[in-house]
Coordinates of N, CA, C and O and ligand atoms in Angstrom, one line a residue:
X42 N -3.0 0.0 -17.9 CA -3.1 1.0 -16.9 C -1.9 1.1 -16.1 O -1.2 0.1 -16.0
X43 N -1.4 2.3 -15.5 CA -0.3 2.7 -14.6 C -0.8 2.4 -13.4 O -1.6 3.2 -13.0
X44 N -0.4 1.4 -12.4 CA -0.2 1.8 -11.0 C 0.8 1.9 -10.3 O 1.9 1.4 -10.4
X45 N 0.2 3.1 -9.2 CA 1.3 3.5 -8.5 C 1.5 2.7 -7.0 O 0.5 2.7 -6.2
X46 N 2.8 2.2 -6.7 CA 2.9 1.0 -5.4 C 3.4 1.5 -4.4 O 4.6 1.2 -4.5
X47 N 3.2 2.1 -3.2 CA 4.0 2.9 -2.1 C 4.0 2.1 -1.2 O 3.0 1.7 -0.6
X48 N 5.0 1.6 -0.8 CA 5.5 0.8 0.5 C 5.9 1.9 2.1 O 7.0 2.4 2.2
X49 N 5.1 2.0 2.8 CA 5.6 2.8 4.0 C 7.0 2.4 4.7 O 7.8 1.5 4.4
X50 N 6.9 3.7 5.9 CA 8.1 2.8 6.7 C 8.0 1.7 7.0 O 7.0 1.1 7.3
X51 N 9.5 1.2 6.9 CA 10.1 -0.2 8.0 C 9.8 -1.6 6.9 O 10.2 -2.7 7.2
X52 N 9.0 -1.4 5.5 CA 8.8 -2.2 5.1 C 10.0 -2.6 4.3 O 9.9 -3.5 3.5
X53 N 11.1 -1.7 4.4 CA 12.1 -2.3 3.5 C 13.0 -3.4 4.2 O 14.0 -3.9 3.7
X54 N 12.6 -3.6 5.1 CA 13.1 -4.6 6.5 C 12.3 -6.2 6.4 O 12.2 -7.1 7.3
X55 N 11.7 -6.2 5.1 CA 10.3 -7.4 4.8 C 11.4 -8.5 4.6 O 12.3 -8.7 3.7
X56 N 10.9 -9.4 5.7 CA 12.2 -10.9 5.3 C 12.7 -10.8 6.5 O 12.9 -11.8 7.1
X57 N 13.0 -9.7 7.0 CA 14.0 -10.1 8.4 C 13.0 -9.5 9.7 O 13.0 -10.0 10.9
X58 N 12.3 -8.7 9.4 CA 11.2 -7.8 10.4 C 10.0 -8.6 10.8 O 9.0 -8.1 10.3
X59 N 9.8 -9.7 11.5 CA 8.5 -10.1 12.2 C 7.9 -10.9 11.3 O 6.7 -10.7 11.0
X60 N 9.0 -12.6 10.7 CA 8.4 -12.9 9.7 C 7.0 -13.6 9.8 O 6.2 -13.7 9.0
X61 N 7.0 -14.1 11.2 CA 5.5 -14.8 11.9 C 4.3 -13.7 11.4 O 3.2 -14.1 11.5
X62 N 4.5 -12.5 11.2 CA 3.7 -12.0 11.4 C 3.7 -11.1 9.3 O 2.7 -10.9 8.7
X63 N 5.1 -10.9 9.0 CA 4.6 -10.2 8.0 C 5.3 -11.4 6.4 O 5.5 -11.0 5.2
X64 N 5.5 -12.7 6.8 CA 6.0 -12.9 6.0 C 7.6 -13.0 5.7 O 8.4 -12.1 6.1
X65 N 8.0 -14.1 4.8 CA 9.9 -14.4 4.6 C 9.9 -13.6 3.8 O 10.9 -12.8 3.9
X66 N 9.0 -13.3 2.5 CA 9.6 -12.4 1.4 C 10.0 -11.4 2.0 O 9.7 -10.6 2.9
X67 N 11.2 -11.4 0.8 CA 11.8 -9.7 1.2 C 10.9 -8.6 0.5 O 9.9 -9.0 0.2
X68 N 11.0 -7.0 0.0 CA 10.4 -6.3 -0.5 C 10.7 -6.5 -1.4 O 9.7 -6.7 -2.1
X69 N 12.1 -6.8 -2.0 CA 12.3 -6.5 -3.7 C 11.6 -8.0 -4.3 O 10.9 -7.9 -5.3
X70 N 11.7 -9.1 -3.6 CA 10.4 -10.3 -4.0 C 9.4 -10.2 -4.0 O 8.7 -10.7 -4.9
X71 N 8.9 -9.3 -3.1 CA 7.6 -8.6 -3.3 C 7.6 -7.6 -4.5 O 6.5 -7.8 -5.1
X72 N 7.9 -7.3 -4.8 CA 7.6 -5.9 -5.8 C 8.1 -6.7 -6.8 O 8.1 -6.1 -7.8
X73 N 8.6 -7.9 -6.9 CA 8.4 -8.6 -8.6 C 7.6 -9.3 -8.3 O 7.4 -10.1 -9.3
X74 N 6.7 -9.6 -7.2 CA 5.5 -10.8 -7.3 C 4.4 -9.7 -8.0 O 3.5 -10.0 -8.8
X75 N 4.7 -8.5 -7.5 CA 3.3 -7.3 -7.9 C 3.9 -6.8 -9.1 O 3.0 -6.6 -9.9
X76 N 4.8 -6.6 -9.5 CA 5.3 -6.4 -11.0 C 4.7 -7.6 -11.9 O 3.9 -7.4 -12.8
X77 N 5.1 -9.0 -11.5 CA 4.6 -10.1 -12.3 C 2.5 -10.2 -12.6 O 1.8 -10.6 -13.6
X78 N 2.1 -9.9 -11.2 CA 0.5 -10.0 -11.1 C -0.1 -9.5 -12.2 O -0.8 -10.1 -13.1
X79 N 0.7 -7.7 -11.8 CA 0.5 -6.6 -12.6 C 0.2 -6.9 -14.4 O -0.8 -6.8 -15.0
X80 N 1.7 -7.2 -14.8 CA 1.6 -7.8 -15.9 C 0.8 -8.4 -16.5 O 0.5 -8.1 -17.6
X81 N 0.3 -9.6 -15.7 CA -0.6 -10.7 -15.9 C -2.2 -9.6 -16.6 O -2.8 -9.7 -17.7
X82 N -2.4 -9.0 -15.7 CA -3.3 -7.6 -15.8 C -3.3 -6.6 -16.6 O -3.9 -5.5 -16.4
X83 N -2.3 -7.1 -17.6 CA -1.6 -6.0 -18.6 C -1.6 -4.2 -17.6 O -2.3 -3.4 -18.1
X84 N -1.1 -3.9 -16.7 CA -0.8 -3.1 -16.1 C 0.6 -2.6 -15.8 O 1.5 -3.5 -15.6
X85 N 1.0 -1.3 -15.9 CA 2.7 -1.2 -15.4 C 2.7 -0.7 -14.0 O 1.8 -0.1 -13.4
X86 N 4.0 -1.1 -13.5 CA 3.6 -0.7 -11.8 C 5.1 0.2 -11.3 O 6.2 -0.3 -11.1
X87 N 4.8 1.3 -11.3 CA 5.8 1.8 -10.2 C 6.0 1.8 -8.9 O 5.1 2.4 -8.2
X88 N 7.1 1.0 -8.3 CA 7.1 0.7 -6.6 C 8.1 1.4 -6.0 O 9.2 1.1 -6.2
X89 N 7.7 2.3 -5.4 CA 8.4 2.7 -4.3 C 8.1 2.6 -2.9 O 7.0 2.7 -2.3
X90 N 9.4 2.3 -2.1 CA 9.4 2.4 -0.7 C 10.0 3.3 -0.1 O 11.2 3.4 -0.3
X91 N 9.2 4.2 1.1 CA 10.2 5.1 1.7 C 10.0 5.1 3.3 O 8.9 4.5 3.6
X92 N 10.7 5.8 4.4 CA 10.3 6.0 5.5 C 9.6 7.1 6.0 O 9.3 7.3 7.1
X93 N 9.5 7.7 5.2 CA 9.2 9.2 5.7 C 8.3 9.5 4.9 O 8.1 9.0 3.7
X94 N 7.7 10.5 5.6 CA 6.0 10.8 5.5 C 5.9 12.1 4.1 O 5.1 12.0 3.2
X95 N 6.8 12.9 4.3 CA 6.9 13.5 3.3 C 7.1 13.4 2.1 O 6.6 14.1 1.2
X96 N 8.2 12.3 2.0 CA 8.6 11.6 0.9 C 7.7 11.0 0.4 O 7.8 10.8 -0.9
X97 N 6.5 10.5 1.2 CA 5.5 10.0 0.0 C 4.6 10.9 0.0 O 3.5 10.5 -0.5
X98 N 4.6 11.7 0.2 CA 3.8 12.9 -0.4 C 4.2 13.1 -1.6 O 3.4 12.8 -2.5
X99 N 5.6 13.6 -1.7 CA 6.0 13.9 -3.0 C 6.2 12.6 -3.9 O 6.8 12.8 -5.0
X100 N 5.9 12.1 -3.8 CA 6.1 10.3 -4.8 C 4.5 10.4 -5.3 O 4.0 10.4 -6.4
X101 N 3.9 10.5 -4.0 CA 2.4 10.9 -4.5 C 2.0 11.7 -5.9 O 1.4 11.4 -7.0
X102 N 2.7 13.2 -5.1 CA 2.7 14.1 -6.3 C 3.3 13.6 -7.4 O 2.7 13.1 -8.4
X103 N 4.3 13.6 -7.3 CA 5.1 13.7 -8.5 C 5.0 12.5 -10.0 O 5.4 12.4 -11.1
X104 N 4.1 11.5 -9.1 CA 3.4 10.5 -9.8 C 2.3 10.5 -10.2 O 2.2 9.7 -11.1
X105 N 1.2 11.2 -9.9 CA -0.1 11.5 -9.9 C -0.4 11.3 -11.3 O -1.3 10.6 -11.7
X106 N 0.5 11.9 -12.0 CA 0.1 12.4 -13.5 C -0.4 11.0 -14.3 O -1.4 10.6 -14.9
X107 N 1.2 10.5 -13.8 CA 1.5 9.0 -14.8 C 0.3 7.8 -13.9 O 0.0 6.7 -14.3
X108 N 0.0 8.2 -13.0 CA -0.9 6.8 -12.4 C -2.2 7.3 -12.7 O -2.6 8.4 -12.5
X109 N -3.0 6.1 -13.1 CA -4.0 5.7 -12.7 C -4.8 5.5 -11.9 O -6.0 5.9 -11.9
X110 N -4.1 4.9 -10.9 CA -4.4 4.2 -9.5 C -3.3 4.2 -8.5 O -2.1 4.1 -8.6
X111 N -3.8 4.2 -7.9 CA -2.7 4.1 -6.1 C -2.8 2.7 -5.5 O -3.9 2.2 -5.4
X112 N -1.8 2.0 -5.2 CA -1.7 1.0 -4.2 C -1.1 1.2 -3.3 O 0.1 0.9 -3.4
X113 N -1.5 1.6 -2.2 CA -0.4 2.0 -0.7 C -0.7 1.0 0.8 O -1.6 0.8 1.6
X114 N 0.4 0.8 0.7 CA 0.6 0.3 2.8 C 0.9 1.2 3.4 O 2.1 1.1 3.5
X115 N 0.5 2.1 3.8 CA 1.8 3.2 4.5 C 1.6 2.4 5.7 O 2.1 3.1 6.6
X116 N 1.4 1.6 6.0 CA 2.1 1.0 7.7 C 2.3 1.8 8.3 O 1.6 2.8 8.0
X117 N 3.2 2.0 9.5 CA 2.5 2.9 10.8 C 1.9 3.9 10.0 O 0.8 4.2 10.4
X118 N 2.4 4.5 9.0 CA 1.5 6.0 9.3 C -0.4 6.1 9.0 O -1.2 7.1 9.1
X119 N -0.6 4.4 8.3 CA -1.7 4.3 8.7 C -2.6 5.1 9.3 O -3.3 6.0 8.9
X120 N -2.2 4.6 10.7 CA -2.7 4.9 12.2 C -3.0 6.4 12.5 O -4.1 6.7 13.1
X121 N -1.9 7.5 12.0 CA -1.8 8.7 12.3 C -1.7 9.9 11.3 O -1.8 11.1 11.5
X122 N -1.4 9.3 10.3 CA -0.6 10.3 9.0 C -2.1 11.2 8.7 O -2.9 10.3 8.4
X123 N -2.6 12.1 8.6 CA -3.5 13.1 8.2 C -2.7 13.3 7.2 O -3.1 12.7 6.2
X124 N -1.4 13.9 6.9 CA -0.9 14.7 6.0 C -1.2 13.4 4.6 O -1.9 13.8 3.7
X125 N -0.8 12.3 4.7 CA -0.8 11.3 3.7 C -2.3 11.4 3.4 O -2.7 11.9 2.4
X126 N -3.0 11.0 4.5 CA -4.7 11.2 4.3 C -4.7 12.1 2.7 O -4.7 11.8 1.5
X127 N -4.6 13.3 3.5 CA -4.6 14.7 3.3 C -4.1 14.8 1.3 O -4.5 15.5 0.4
X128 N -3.1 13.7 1.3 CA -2.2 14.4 -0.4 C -3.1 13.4 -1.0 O -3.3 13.8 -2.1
X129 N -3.9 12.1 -0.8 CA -4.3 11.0 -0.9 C -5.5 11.8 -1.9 O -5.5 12.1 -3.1
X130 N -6.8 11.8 -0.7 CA -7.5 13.3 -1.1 C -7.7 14.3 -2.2 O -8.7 14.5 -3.0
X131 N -6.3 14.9 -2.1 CA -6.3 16.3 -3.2 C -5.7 15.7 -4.5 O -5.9 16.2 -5.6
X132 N -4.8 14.7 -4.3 CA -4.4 14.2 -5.6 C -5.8 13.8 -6.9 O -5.8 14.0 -8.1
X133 N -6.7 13.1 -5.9 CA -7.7 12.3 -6.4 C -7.4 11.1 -7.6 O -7.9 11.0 -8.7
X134 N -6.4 10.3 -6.8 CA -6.5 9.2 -7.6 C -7.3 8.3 -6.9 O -7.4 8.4 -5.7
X135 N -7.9 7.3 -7.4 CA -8.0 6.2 -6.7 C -7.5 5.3 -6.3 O -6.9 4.4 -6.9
X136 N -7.6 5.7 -4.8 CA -6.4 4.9 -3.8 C -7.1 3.2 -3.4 O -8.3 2.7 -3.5
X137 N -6.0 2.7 -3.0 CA -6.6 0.9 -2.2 C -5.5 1.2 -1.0 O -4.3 1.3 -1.1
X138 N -6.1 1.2 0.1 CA -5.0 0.5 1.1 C -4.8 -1.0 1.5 O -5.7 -1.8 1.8
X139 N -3.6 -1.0 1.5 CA -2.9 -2.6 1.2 C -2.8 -3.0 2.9 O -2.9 -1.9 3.6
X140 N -2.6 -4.2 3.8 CA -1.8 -4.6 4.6 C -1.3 -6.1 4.6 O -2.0 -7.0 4.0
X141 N -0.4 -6.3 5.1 CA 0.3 -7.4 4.9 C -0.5 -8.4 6.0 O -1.2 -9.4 5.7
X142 N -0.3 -7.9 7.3 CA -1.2 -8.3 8.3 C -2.5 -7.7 8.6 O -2.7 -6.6 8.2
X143 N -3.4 -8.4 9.2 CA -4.7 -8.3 9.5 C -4.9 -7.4 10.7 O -5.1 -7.9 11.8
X144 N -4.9 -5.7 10.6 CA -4.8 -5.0 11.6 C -5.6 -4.8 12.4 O -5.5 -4.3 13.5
X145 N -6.8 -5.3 11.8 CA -8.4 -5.2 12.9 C -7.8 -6.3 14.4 O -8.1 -6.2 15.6
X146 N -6.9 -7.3 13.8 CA -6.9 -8.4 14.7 C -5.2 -8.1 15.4 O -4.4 -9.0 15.4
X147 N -5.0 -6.9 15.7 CA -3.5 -6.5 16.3 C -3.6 -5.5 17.3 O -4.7 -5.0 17.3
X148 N -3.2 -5.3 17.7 CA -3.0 -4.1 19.1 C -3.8 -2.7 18.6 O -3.7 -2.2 17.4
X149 N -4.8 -2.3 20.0 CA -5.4 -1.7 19.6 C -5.3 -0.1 18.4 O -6.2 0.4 17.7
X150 N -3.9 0.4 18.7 CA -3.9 1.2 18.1 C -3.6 0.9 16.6 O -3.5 1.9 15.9
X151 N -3.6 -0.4 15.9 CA -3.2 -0.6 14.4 C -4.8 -0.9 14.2 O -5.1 -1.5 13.1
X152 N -5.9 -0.7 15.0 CA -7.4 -0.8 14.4 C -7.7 0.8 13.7 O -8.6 1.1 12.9
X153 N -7.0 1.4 14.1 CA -7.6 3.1 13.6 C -6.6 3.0 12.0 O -5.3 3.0 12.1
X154 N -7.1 3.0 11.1 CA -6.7 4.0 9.6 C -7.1 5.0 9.4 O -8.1 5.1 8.8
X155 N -6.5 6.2 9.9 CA -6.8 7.2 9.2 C -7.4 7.5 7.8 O -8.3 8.3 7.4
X156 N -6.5 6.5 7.0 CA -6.5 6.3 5.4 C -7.1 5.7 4.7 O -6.9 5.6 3.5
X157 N -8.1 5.0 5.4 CA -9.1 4.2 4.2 C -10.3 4.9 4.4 O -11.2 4.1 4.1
X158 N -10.7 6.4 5.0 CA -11.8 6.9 4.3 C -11.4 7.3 3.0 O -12.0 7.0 2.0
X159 N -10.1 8.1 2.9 CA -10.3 8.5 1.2 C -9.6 6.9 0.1 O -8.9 6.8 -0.9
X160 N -10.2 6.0 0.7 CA -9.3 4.6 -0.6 C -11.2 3.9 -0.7 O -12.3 4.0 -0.1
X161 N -10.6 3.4 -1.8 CA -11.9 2.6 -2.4 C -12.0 1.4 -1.9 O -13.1 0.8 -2.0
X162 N -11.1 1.0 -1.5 CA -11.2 -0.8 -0.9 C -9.8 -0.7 -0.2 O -8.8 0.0 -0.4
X163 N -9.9 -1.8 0.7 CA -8.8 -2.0 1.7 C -8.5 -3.5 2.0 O -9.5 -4.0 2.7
X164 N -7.5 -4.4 1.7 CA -7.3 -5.5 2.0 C -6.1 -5.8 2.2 O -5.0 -5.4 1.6
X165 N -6.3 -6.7 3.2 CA -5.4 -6.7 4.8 C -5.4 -8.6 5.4 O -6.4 -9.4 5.3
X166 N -4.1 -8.8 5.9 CA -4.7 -9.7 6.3 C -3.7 -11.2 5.2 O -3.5 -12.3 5.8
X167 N -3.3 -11.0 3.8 CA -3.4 -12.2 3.5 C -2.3 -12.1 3.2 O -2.1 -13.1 2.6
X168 N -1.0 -11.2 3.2 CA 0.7 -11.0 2.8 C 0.8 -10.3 1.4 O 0.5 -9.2 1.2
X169 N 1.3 -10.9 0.7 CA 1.2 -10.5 -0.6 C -0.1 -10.5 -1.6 O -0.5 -9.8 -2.6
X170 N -0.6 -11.4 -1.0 CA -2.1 -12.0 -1.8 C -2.9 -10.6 -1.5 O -3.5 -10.1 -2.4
X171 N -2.9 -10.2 -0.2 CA -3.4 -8.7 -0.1 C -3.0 -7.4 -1.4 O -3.7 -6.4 -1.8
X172 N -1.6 -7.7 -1.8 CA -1.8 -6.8 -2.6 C -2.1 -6.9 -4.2 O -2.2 -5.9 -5.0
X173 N -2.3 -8.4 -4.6 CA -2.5 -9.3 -5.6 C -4.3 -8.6 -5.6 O -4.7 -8.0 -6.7
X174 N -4.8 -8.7 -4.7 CA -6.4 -8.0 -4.7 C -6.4 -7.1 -4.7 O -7.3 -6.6 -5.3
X175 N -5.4 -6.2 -4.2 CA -5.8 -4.7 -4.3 C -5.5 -4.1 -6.3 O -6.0 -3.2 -6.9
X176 N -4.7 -4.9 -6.7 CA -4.1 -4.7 -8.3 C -5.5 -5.3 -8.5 O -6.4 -4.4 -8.3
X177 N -6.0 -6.5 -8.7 CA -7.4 -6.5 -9.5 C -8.4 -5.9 -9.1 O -9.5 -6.2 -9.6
X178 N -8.4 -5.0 -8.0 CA -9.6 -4.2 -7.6 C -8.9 -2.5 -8.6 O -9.7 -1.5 -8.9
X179 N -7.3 -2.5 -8.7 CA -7.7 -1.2 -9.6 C -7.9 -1.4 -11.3 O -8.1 -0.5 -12.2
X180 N -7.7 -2.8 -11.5 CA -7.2 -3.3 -12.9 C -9.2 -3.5 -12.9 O -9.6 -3.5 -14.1
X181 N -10.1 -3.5 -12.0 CA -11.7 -3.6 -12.5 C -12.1 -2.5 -12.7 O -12.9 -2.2 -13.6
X182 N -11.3 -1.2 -11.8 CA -12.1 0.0 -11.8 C -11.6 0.5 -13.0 O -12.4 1.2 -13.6
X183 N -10.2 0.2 -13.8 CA -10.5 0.8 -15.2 C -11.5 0.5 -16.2 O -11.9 1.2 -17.0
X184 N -11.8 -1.1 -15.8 CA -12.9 -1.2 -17.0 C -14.8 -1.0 -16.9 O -15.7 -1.4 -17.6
X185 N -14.6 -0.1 -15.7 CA -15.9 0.4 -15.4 C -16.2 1.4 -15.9 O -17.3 1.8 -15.7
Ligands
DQA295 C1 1.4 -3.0 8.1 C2 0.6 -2.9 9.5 C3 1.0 -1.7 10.3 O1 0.3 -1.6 11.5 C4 2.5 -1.7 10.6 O2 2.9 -0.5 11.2 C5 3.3 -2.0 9.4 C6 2.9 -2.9 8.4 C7 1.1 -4.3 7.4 O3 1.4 -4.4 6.2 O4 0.5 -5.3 8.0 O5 4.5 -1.5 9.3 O6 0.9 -1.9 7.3

């Protein structure tokens, strides 16, 4: 199966940005630990990271075809992004939202996701291991 891996803003800053909180790995260690998982799962994974809201709209789109499944952090825009909501939605893939940290237990405005009404499961909370679960929660839904 294809998934597709969207890293929101600020996460390309992973290793130097708030390691108490998000972790030493950098992104590109990350995205071969989820490339390798992936594998393991006989799955292929396209990762992208970007800062801007529109840009993953169109990564959205323009991927849709070839994925399967969605794996996304969008990080802040979490909290506020309708539009992401919104392509999430109309694309109709099945999405997972990812977080590195555990946002129920962080300042009150990182408790609101906009984005996990349209996702099928949401796991948060464990670093990378969070996104290690969200690949075998889309690598089960193919074989349902
Ligand atoms: C994050 C949590 C968000 O609140 C924050 O804005 C991020 C990262 C996480 O992975 O824990 O940038 O999505």
């Amino acid at each position: 199966m294809n998934i597709l891996v969207i890293h929101g803003p600020n996460l390309h800053l992973l290793g130097k940005r708030k390691p108490e909180i998000y972790g030493k790995a950098t992104l590109a260690q990350l995205n071969s630990g989820i490339k390798k998982h992936a594998a393991g799962l006989g799955a292929k994974v396209r990762a992208f990271q970007s800062n801007c809201e529109g840009e993953i709209i169109d990564l959205l789109t323009a991927n849709a075809a070839w994925a399967d499944a969605l794996v996304i952090n969008p990080a802040a825009y979490t909290h506020y992004s309708c539009a992401i909501r919104d392509a999430i939605e109309a694309l109709e893939l099945p999405a997972v939202e990812v977080h590195l940290s555990d946002i129920s237990k962080r300042e009150p405005f990182r408790k609101i996701s906009v984005i996990k009404p349209v996702c099928r499961a949401q796991f948060k909370g464990e670093g990378q291991l969070s996104y290690f679960k969200a690949l075998d929660f889309c690598a089960a839904l193919k074989k349902q």
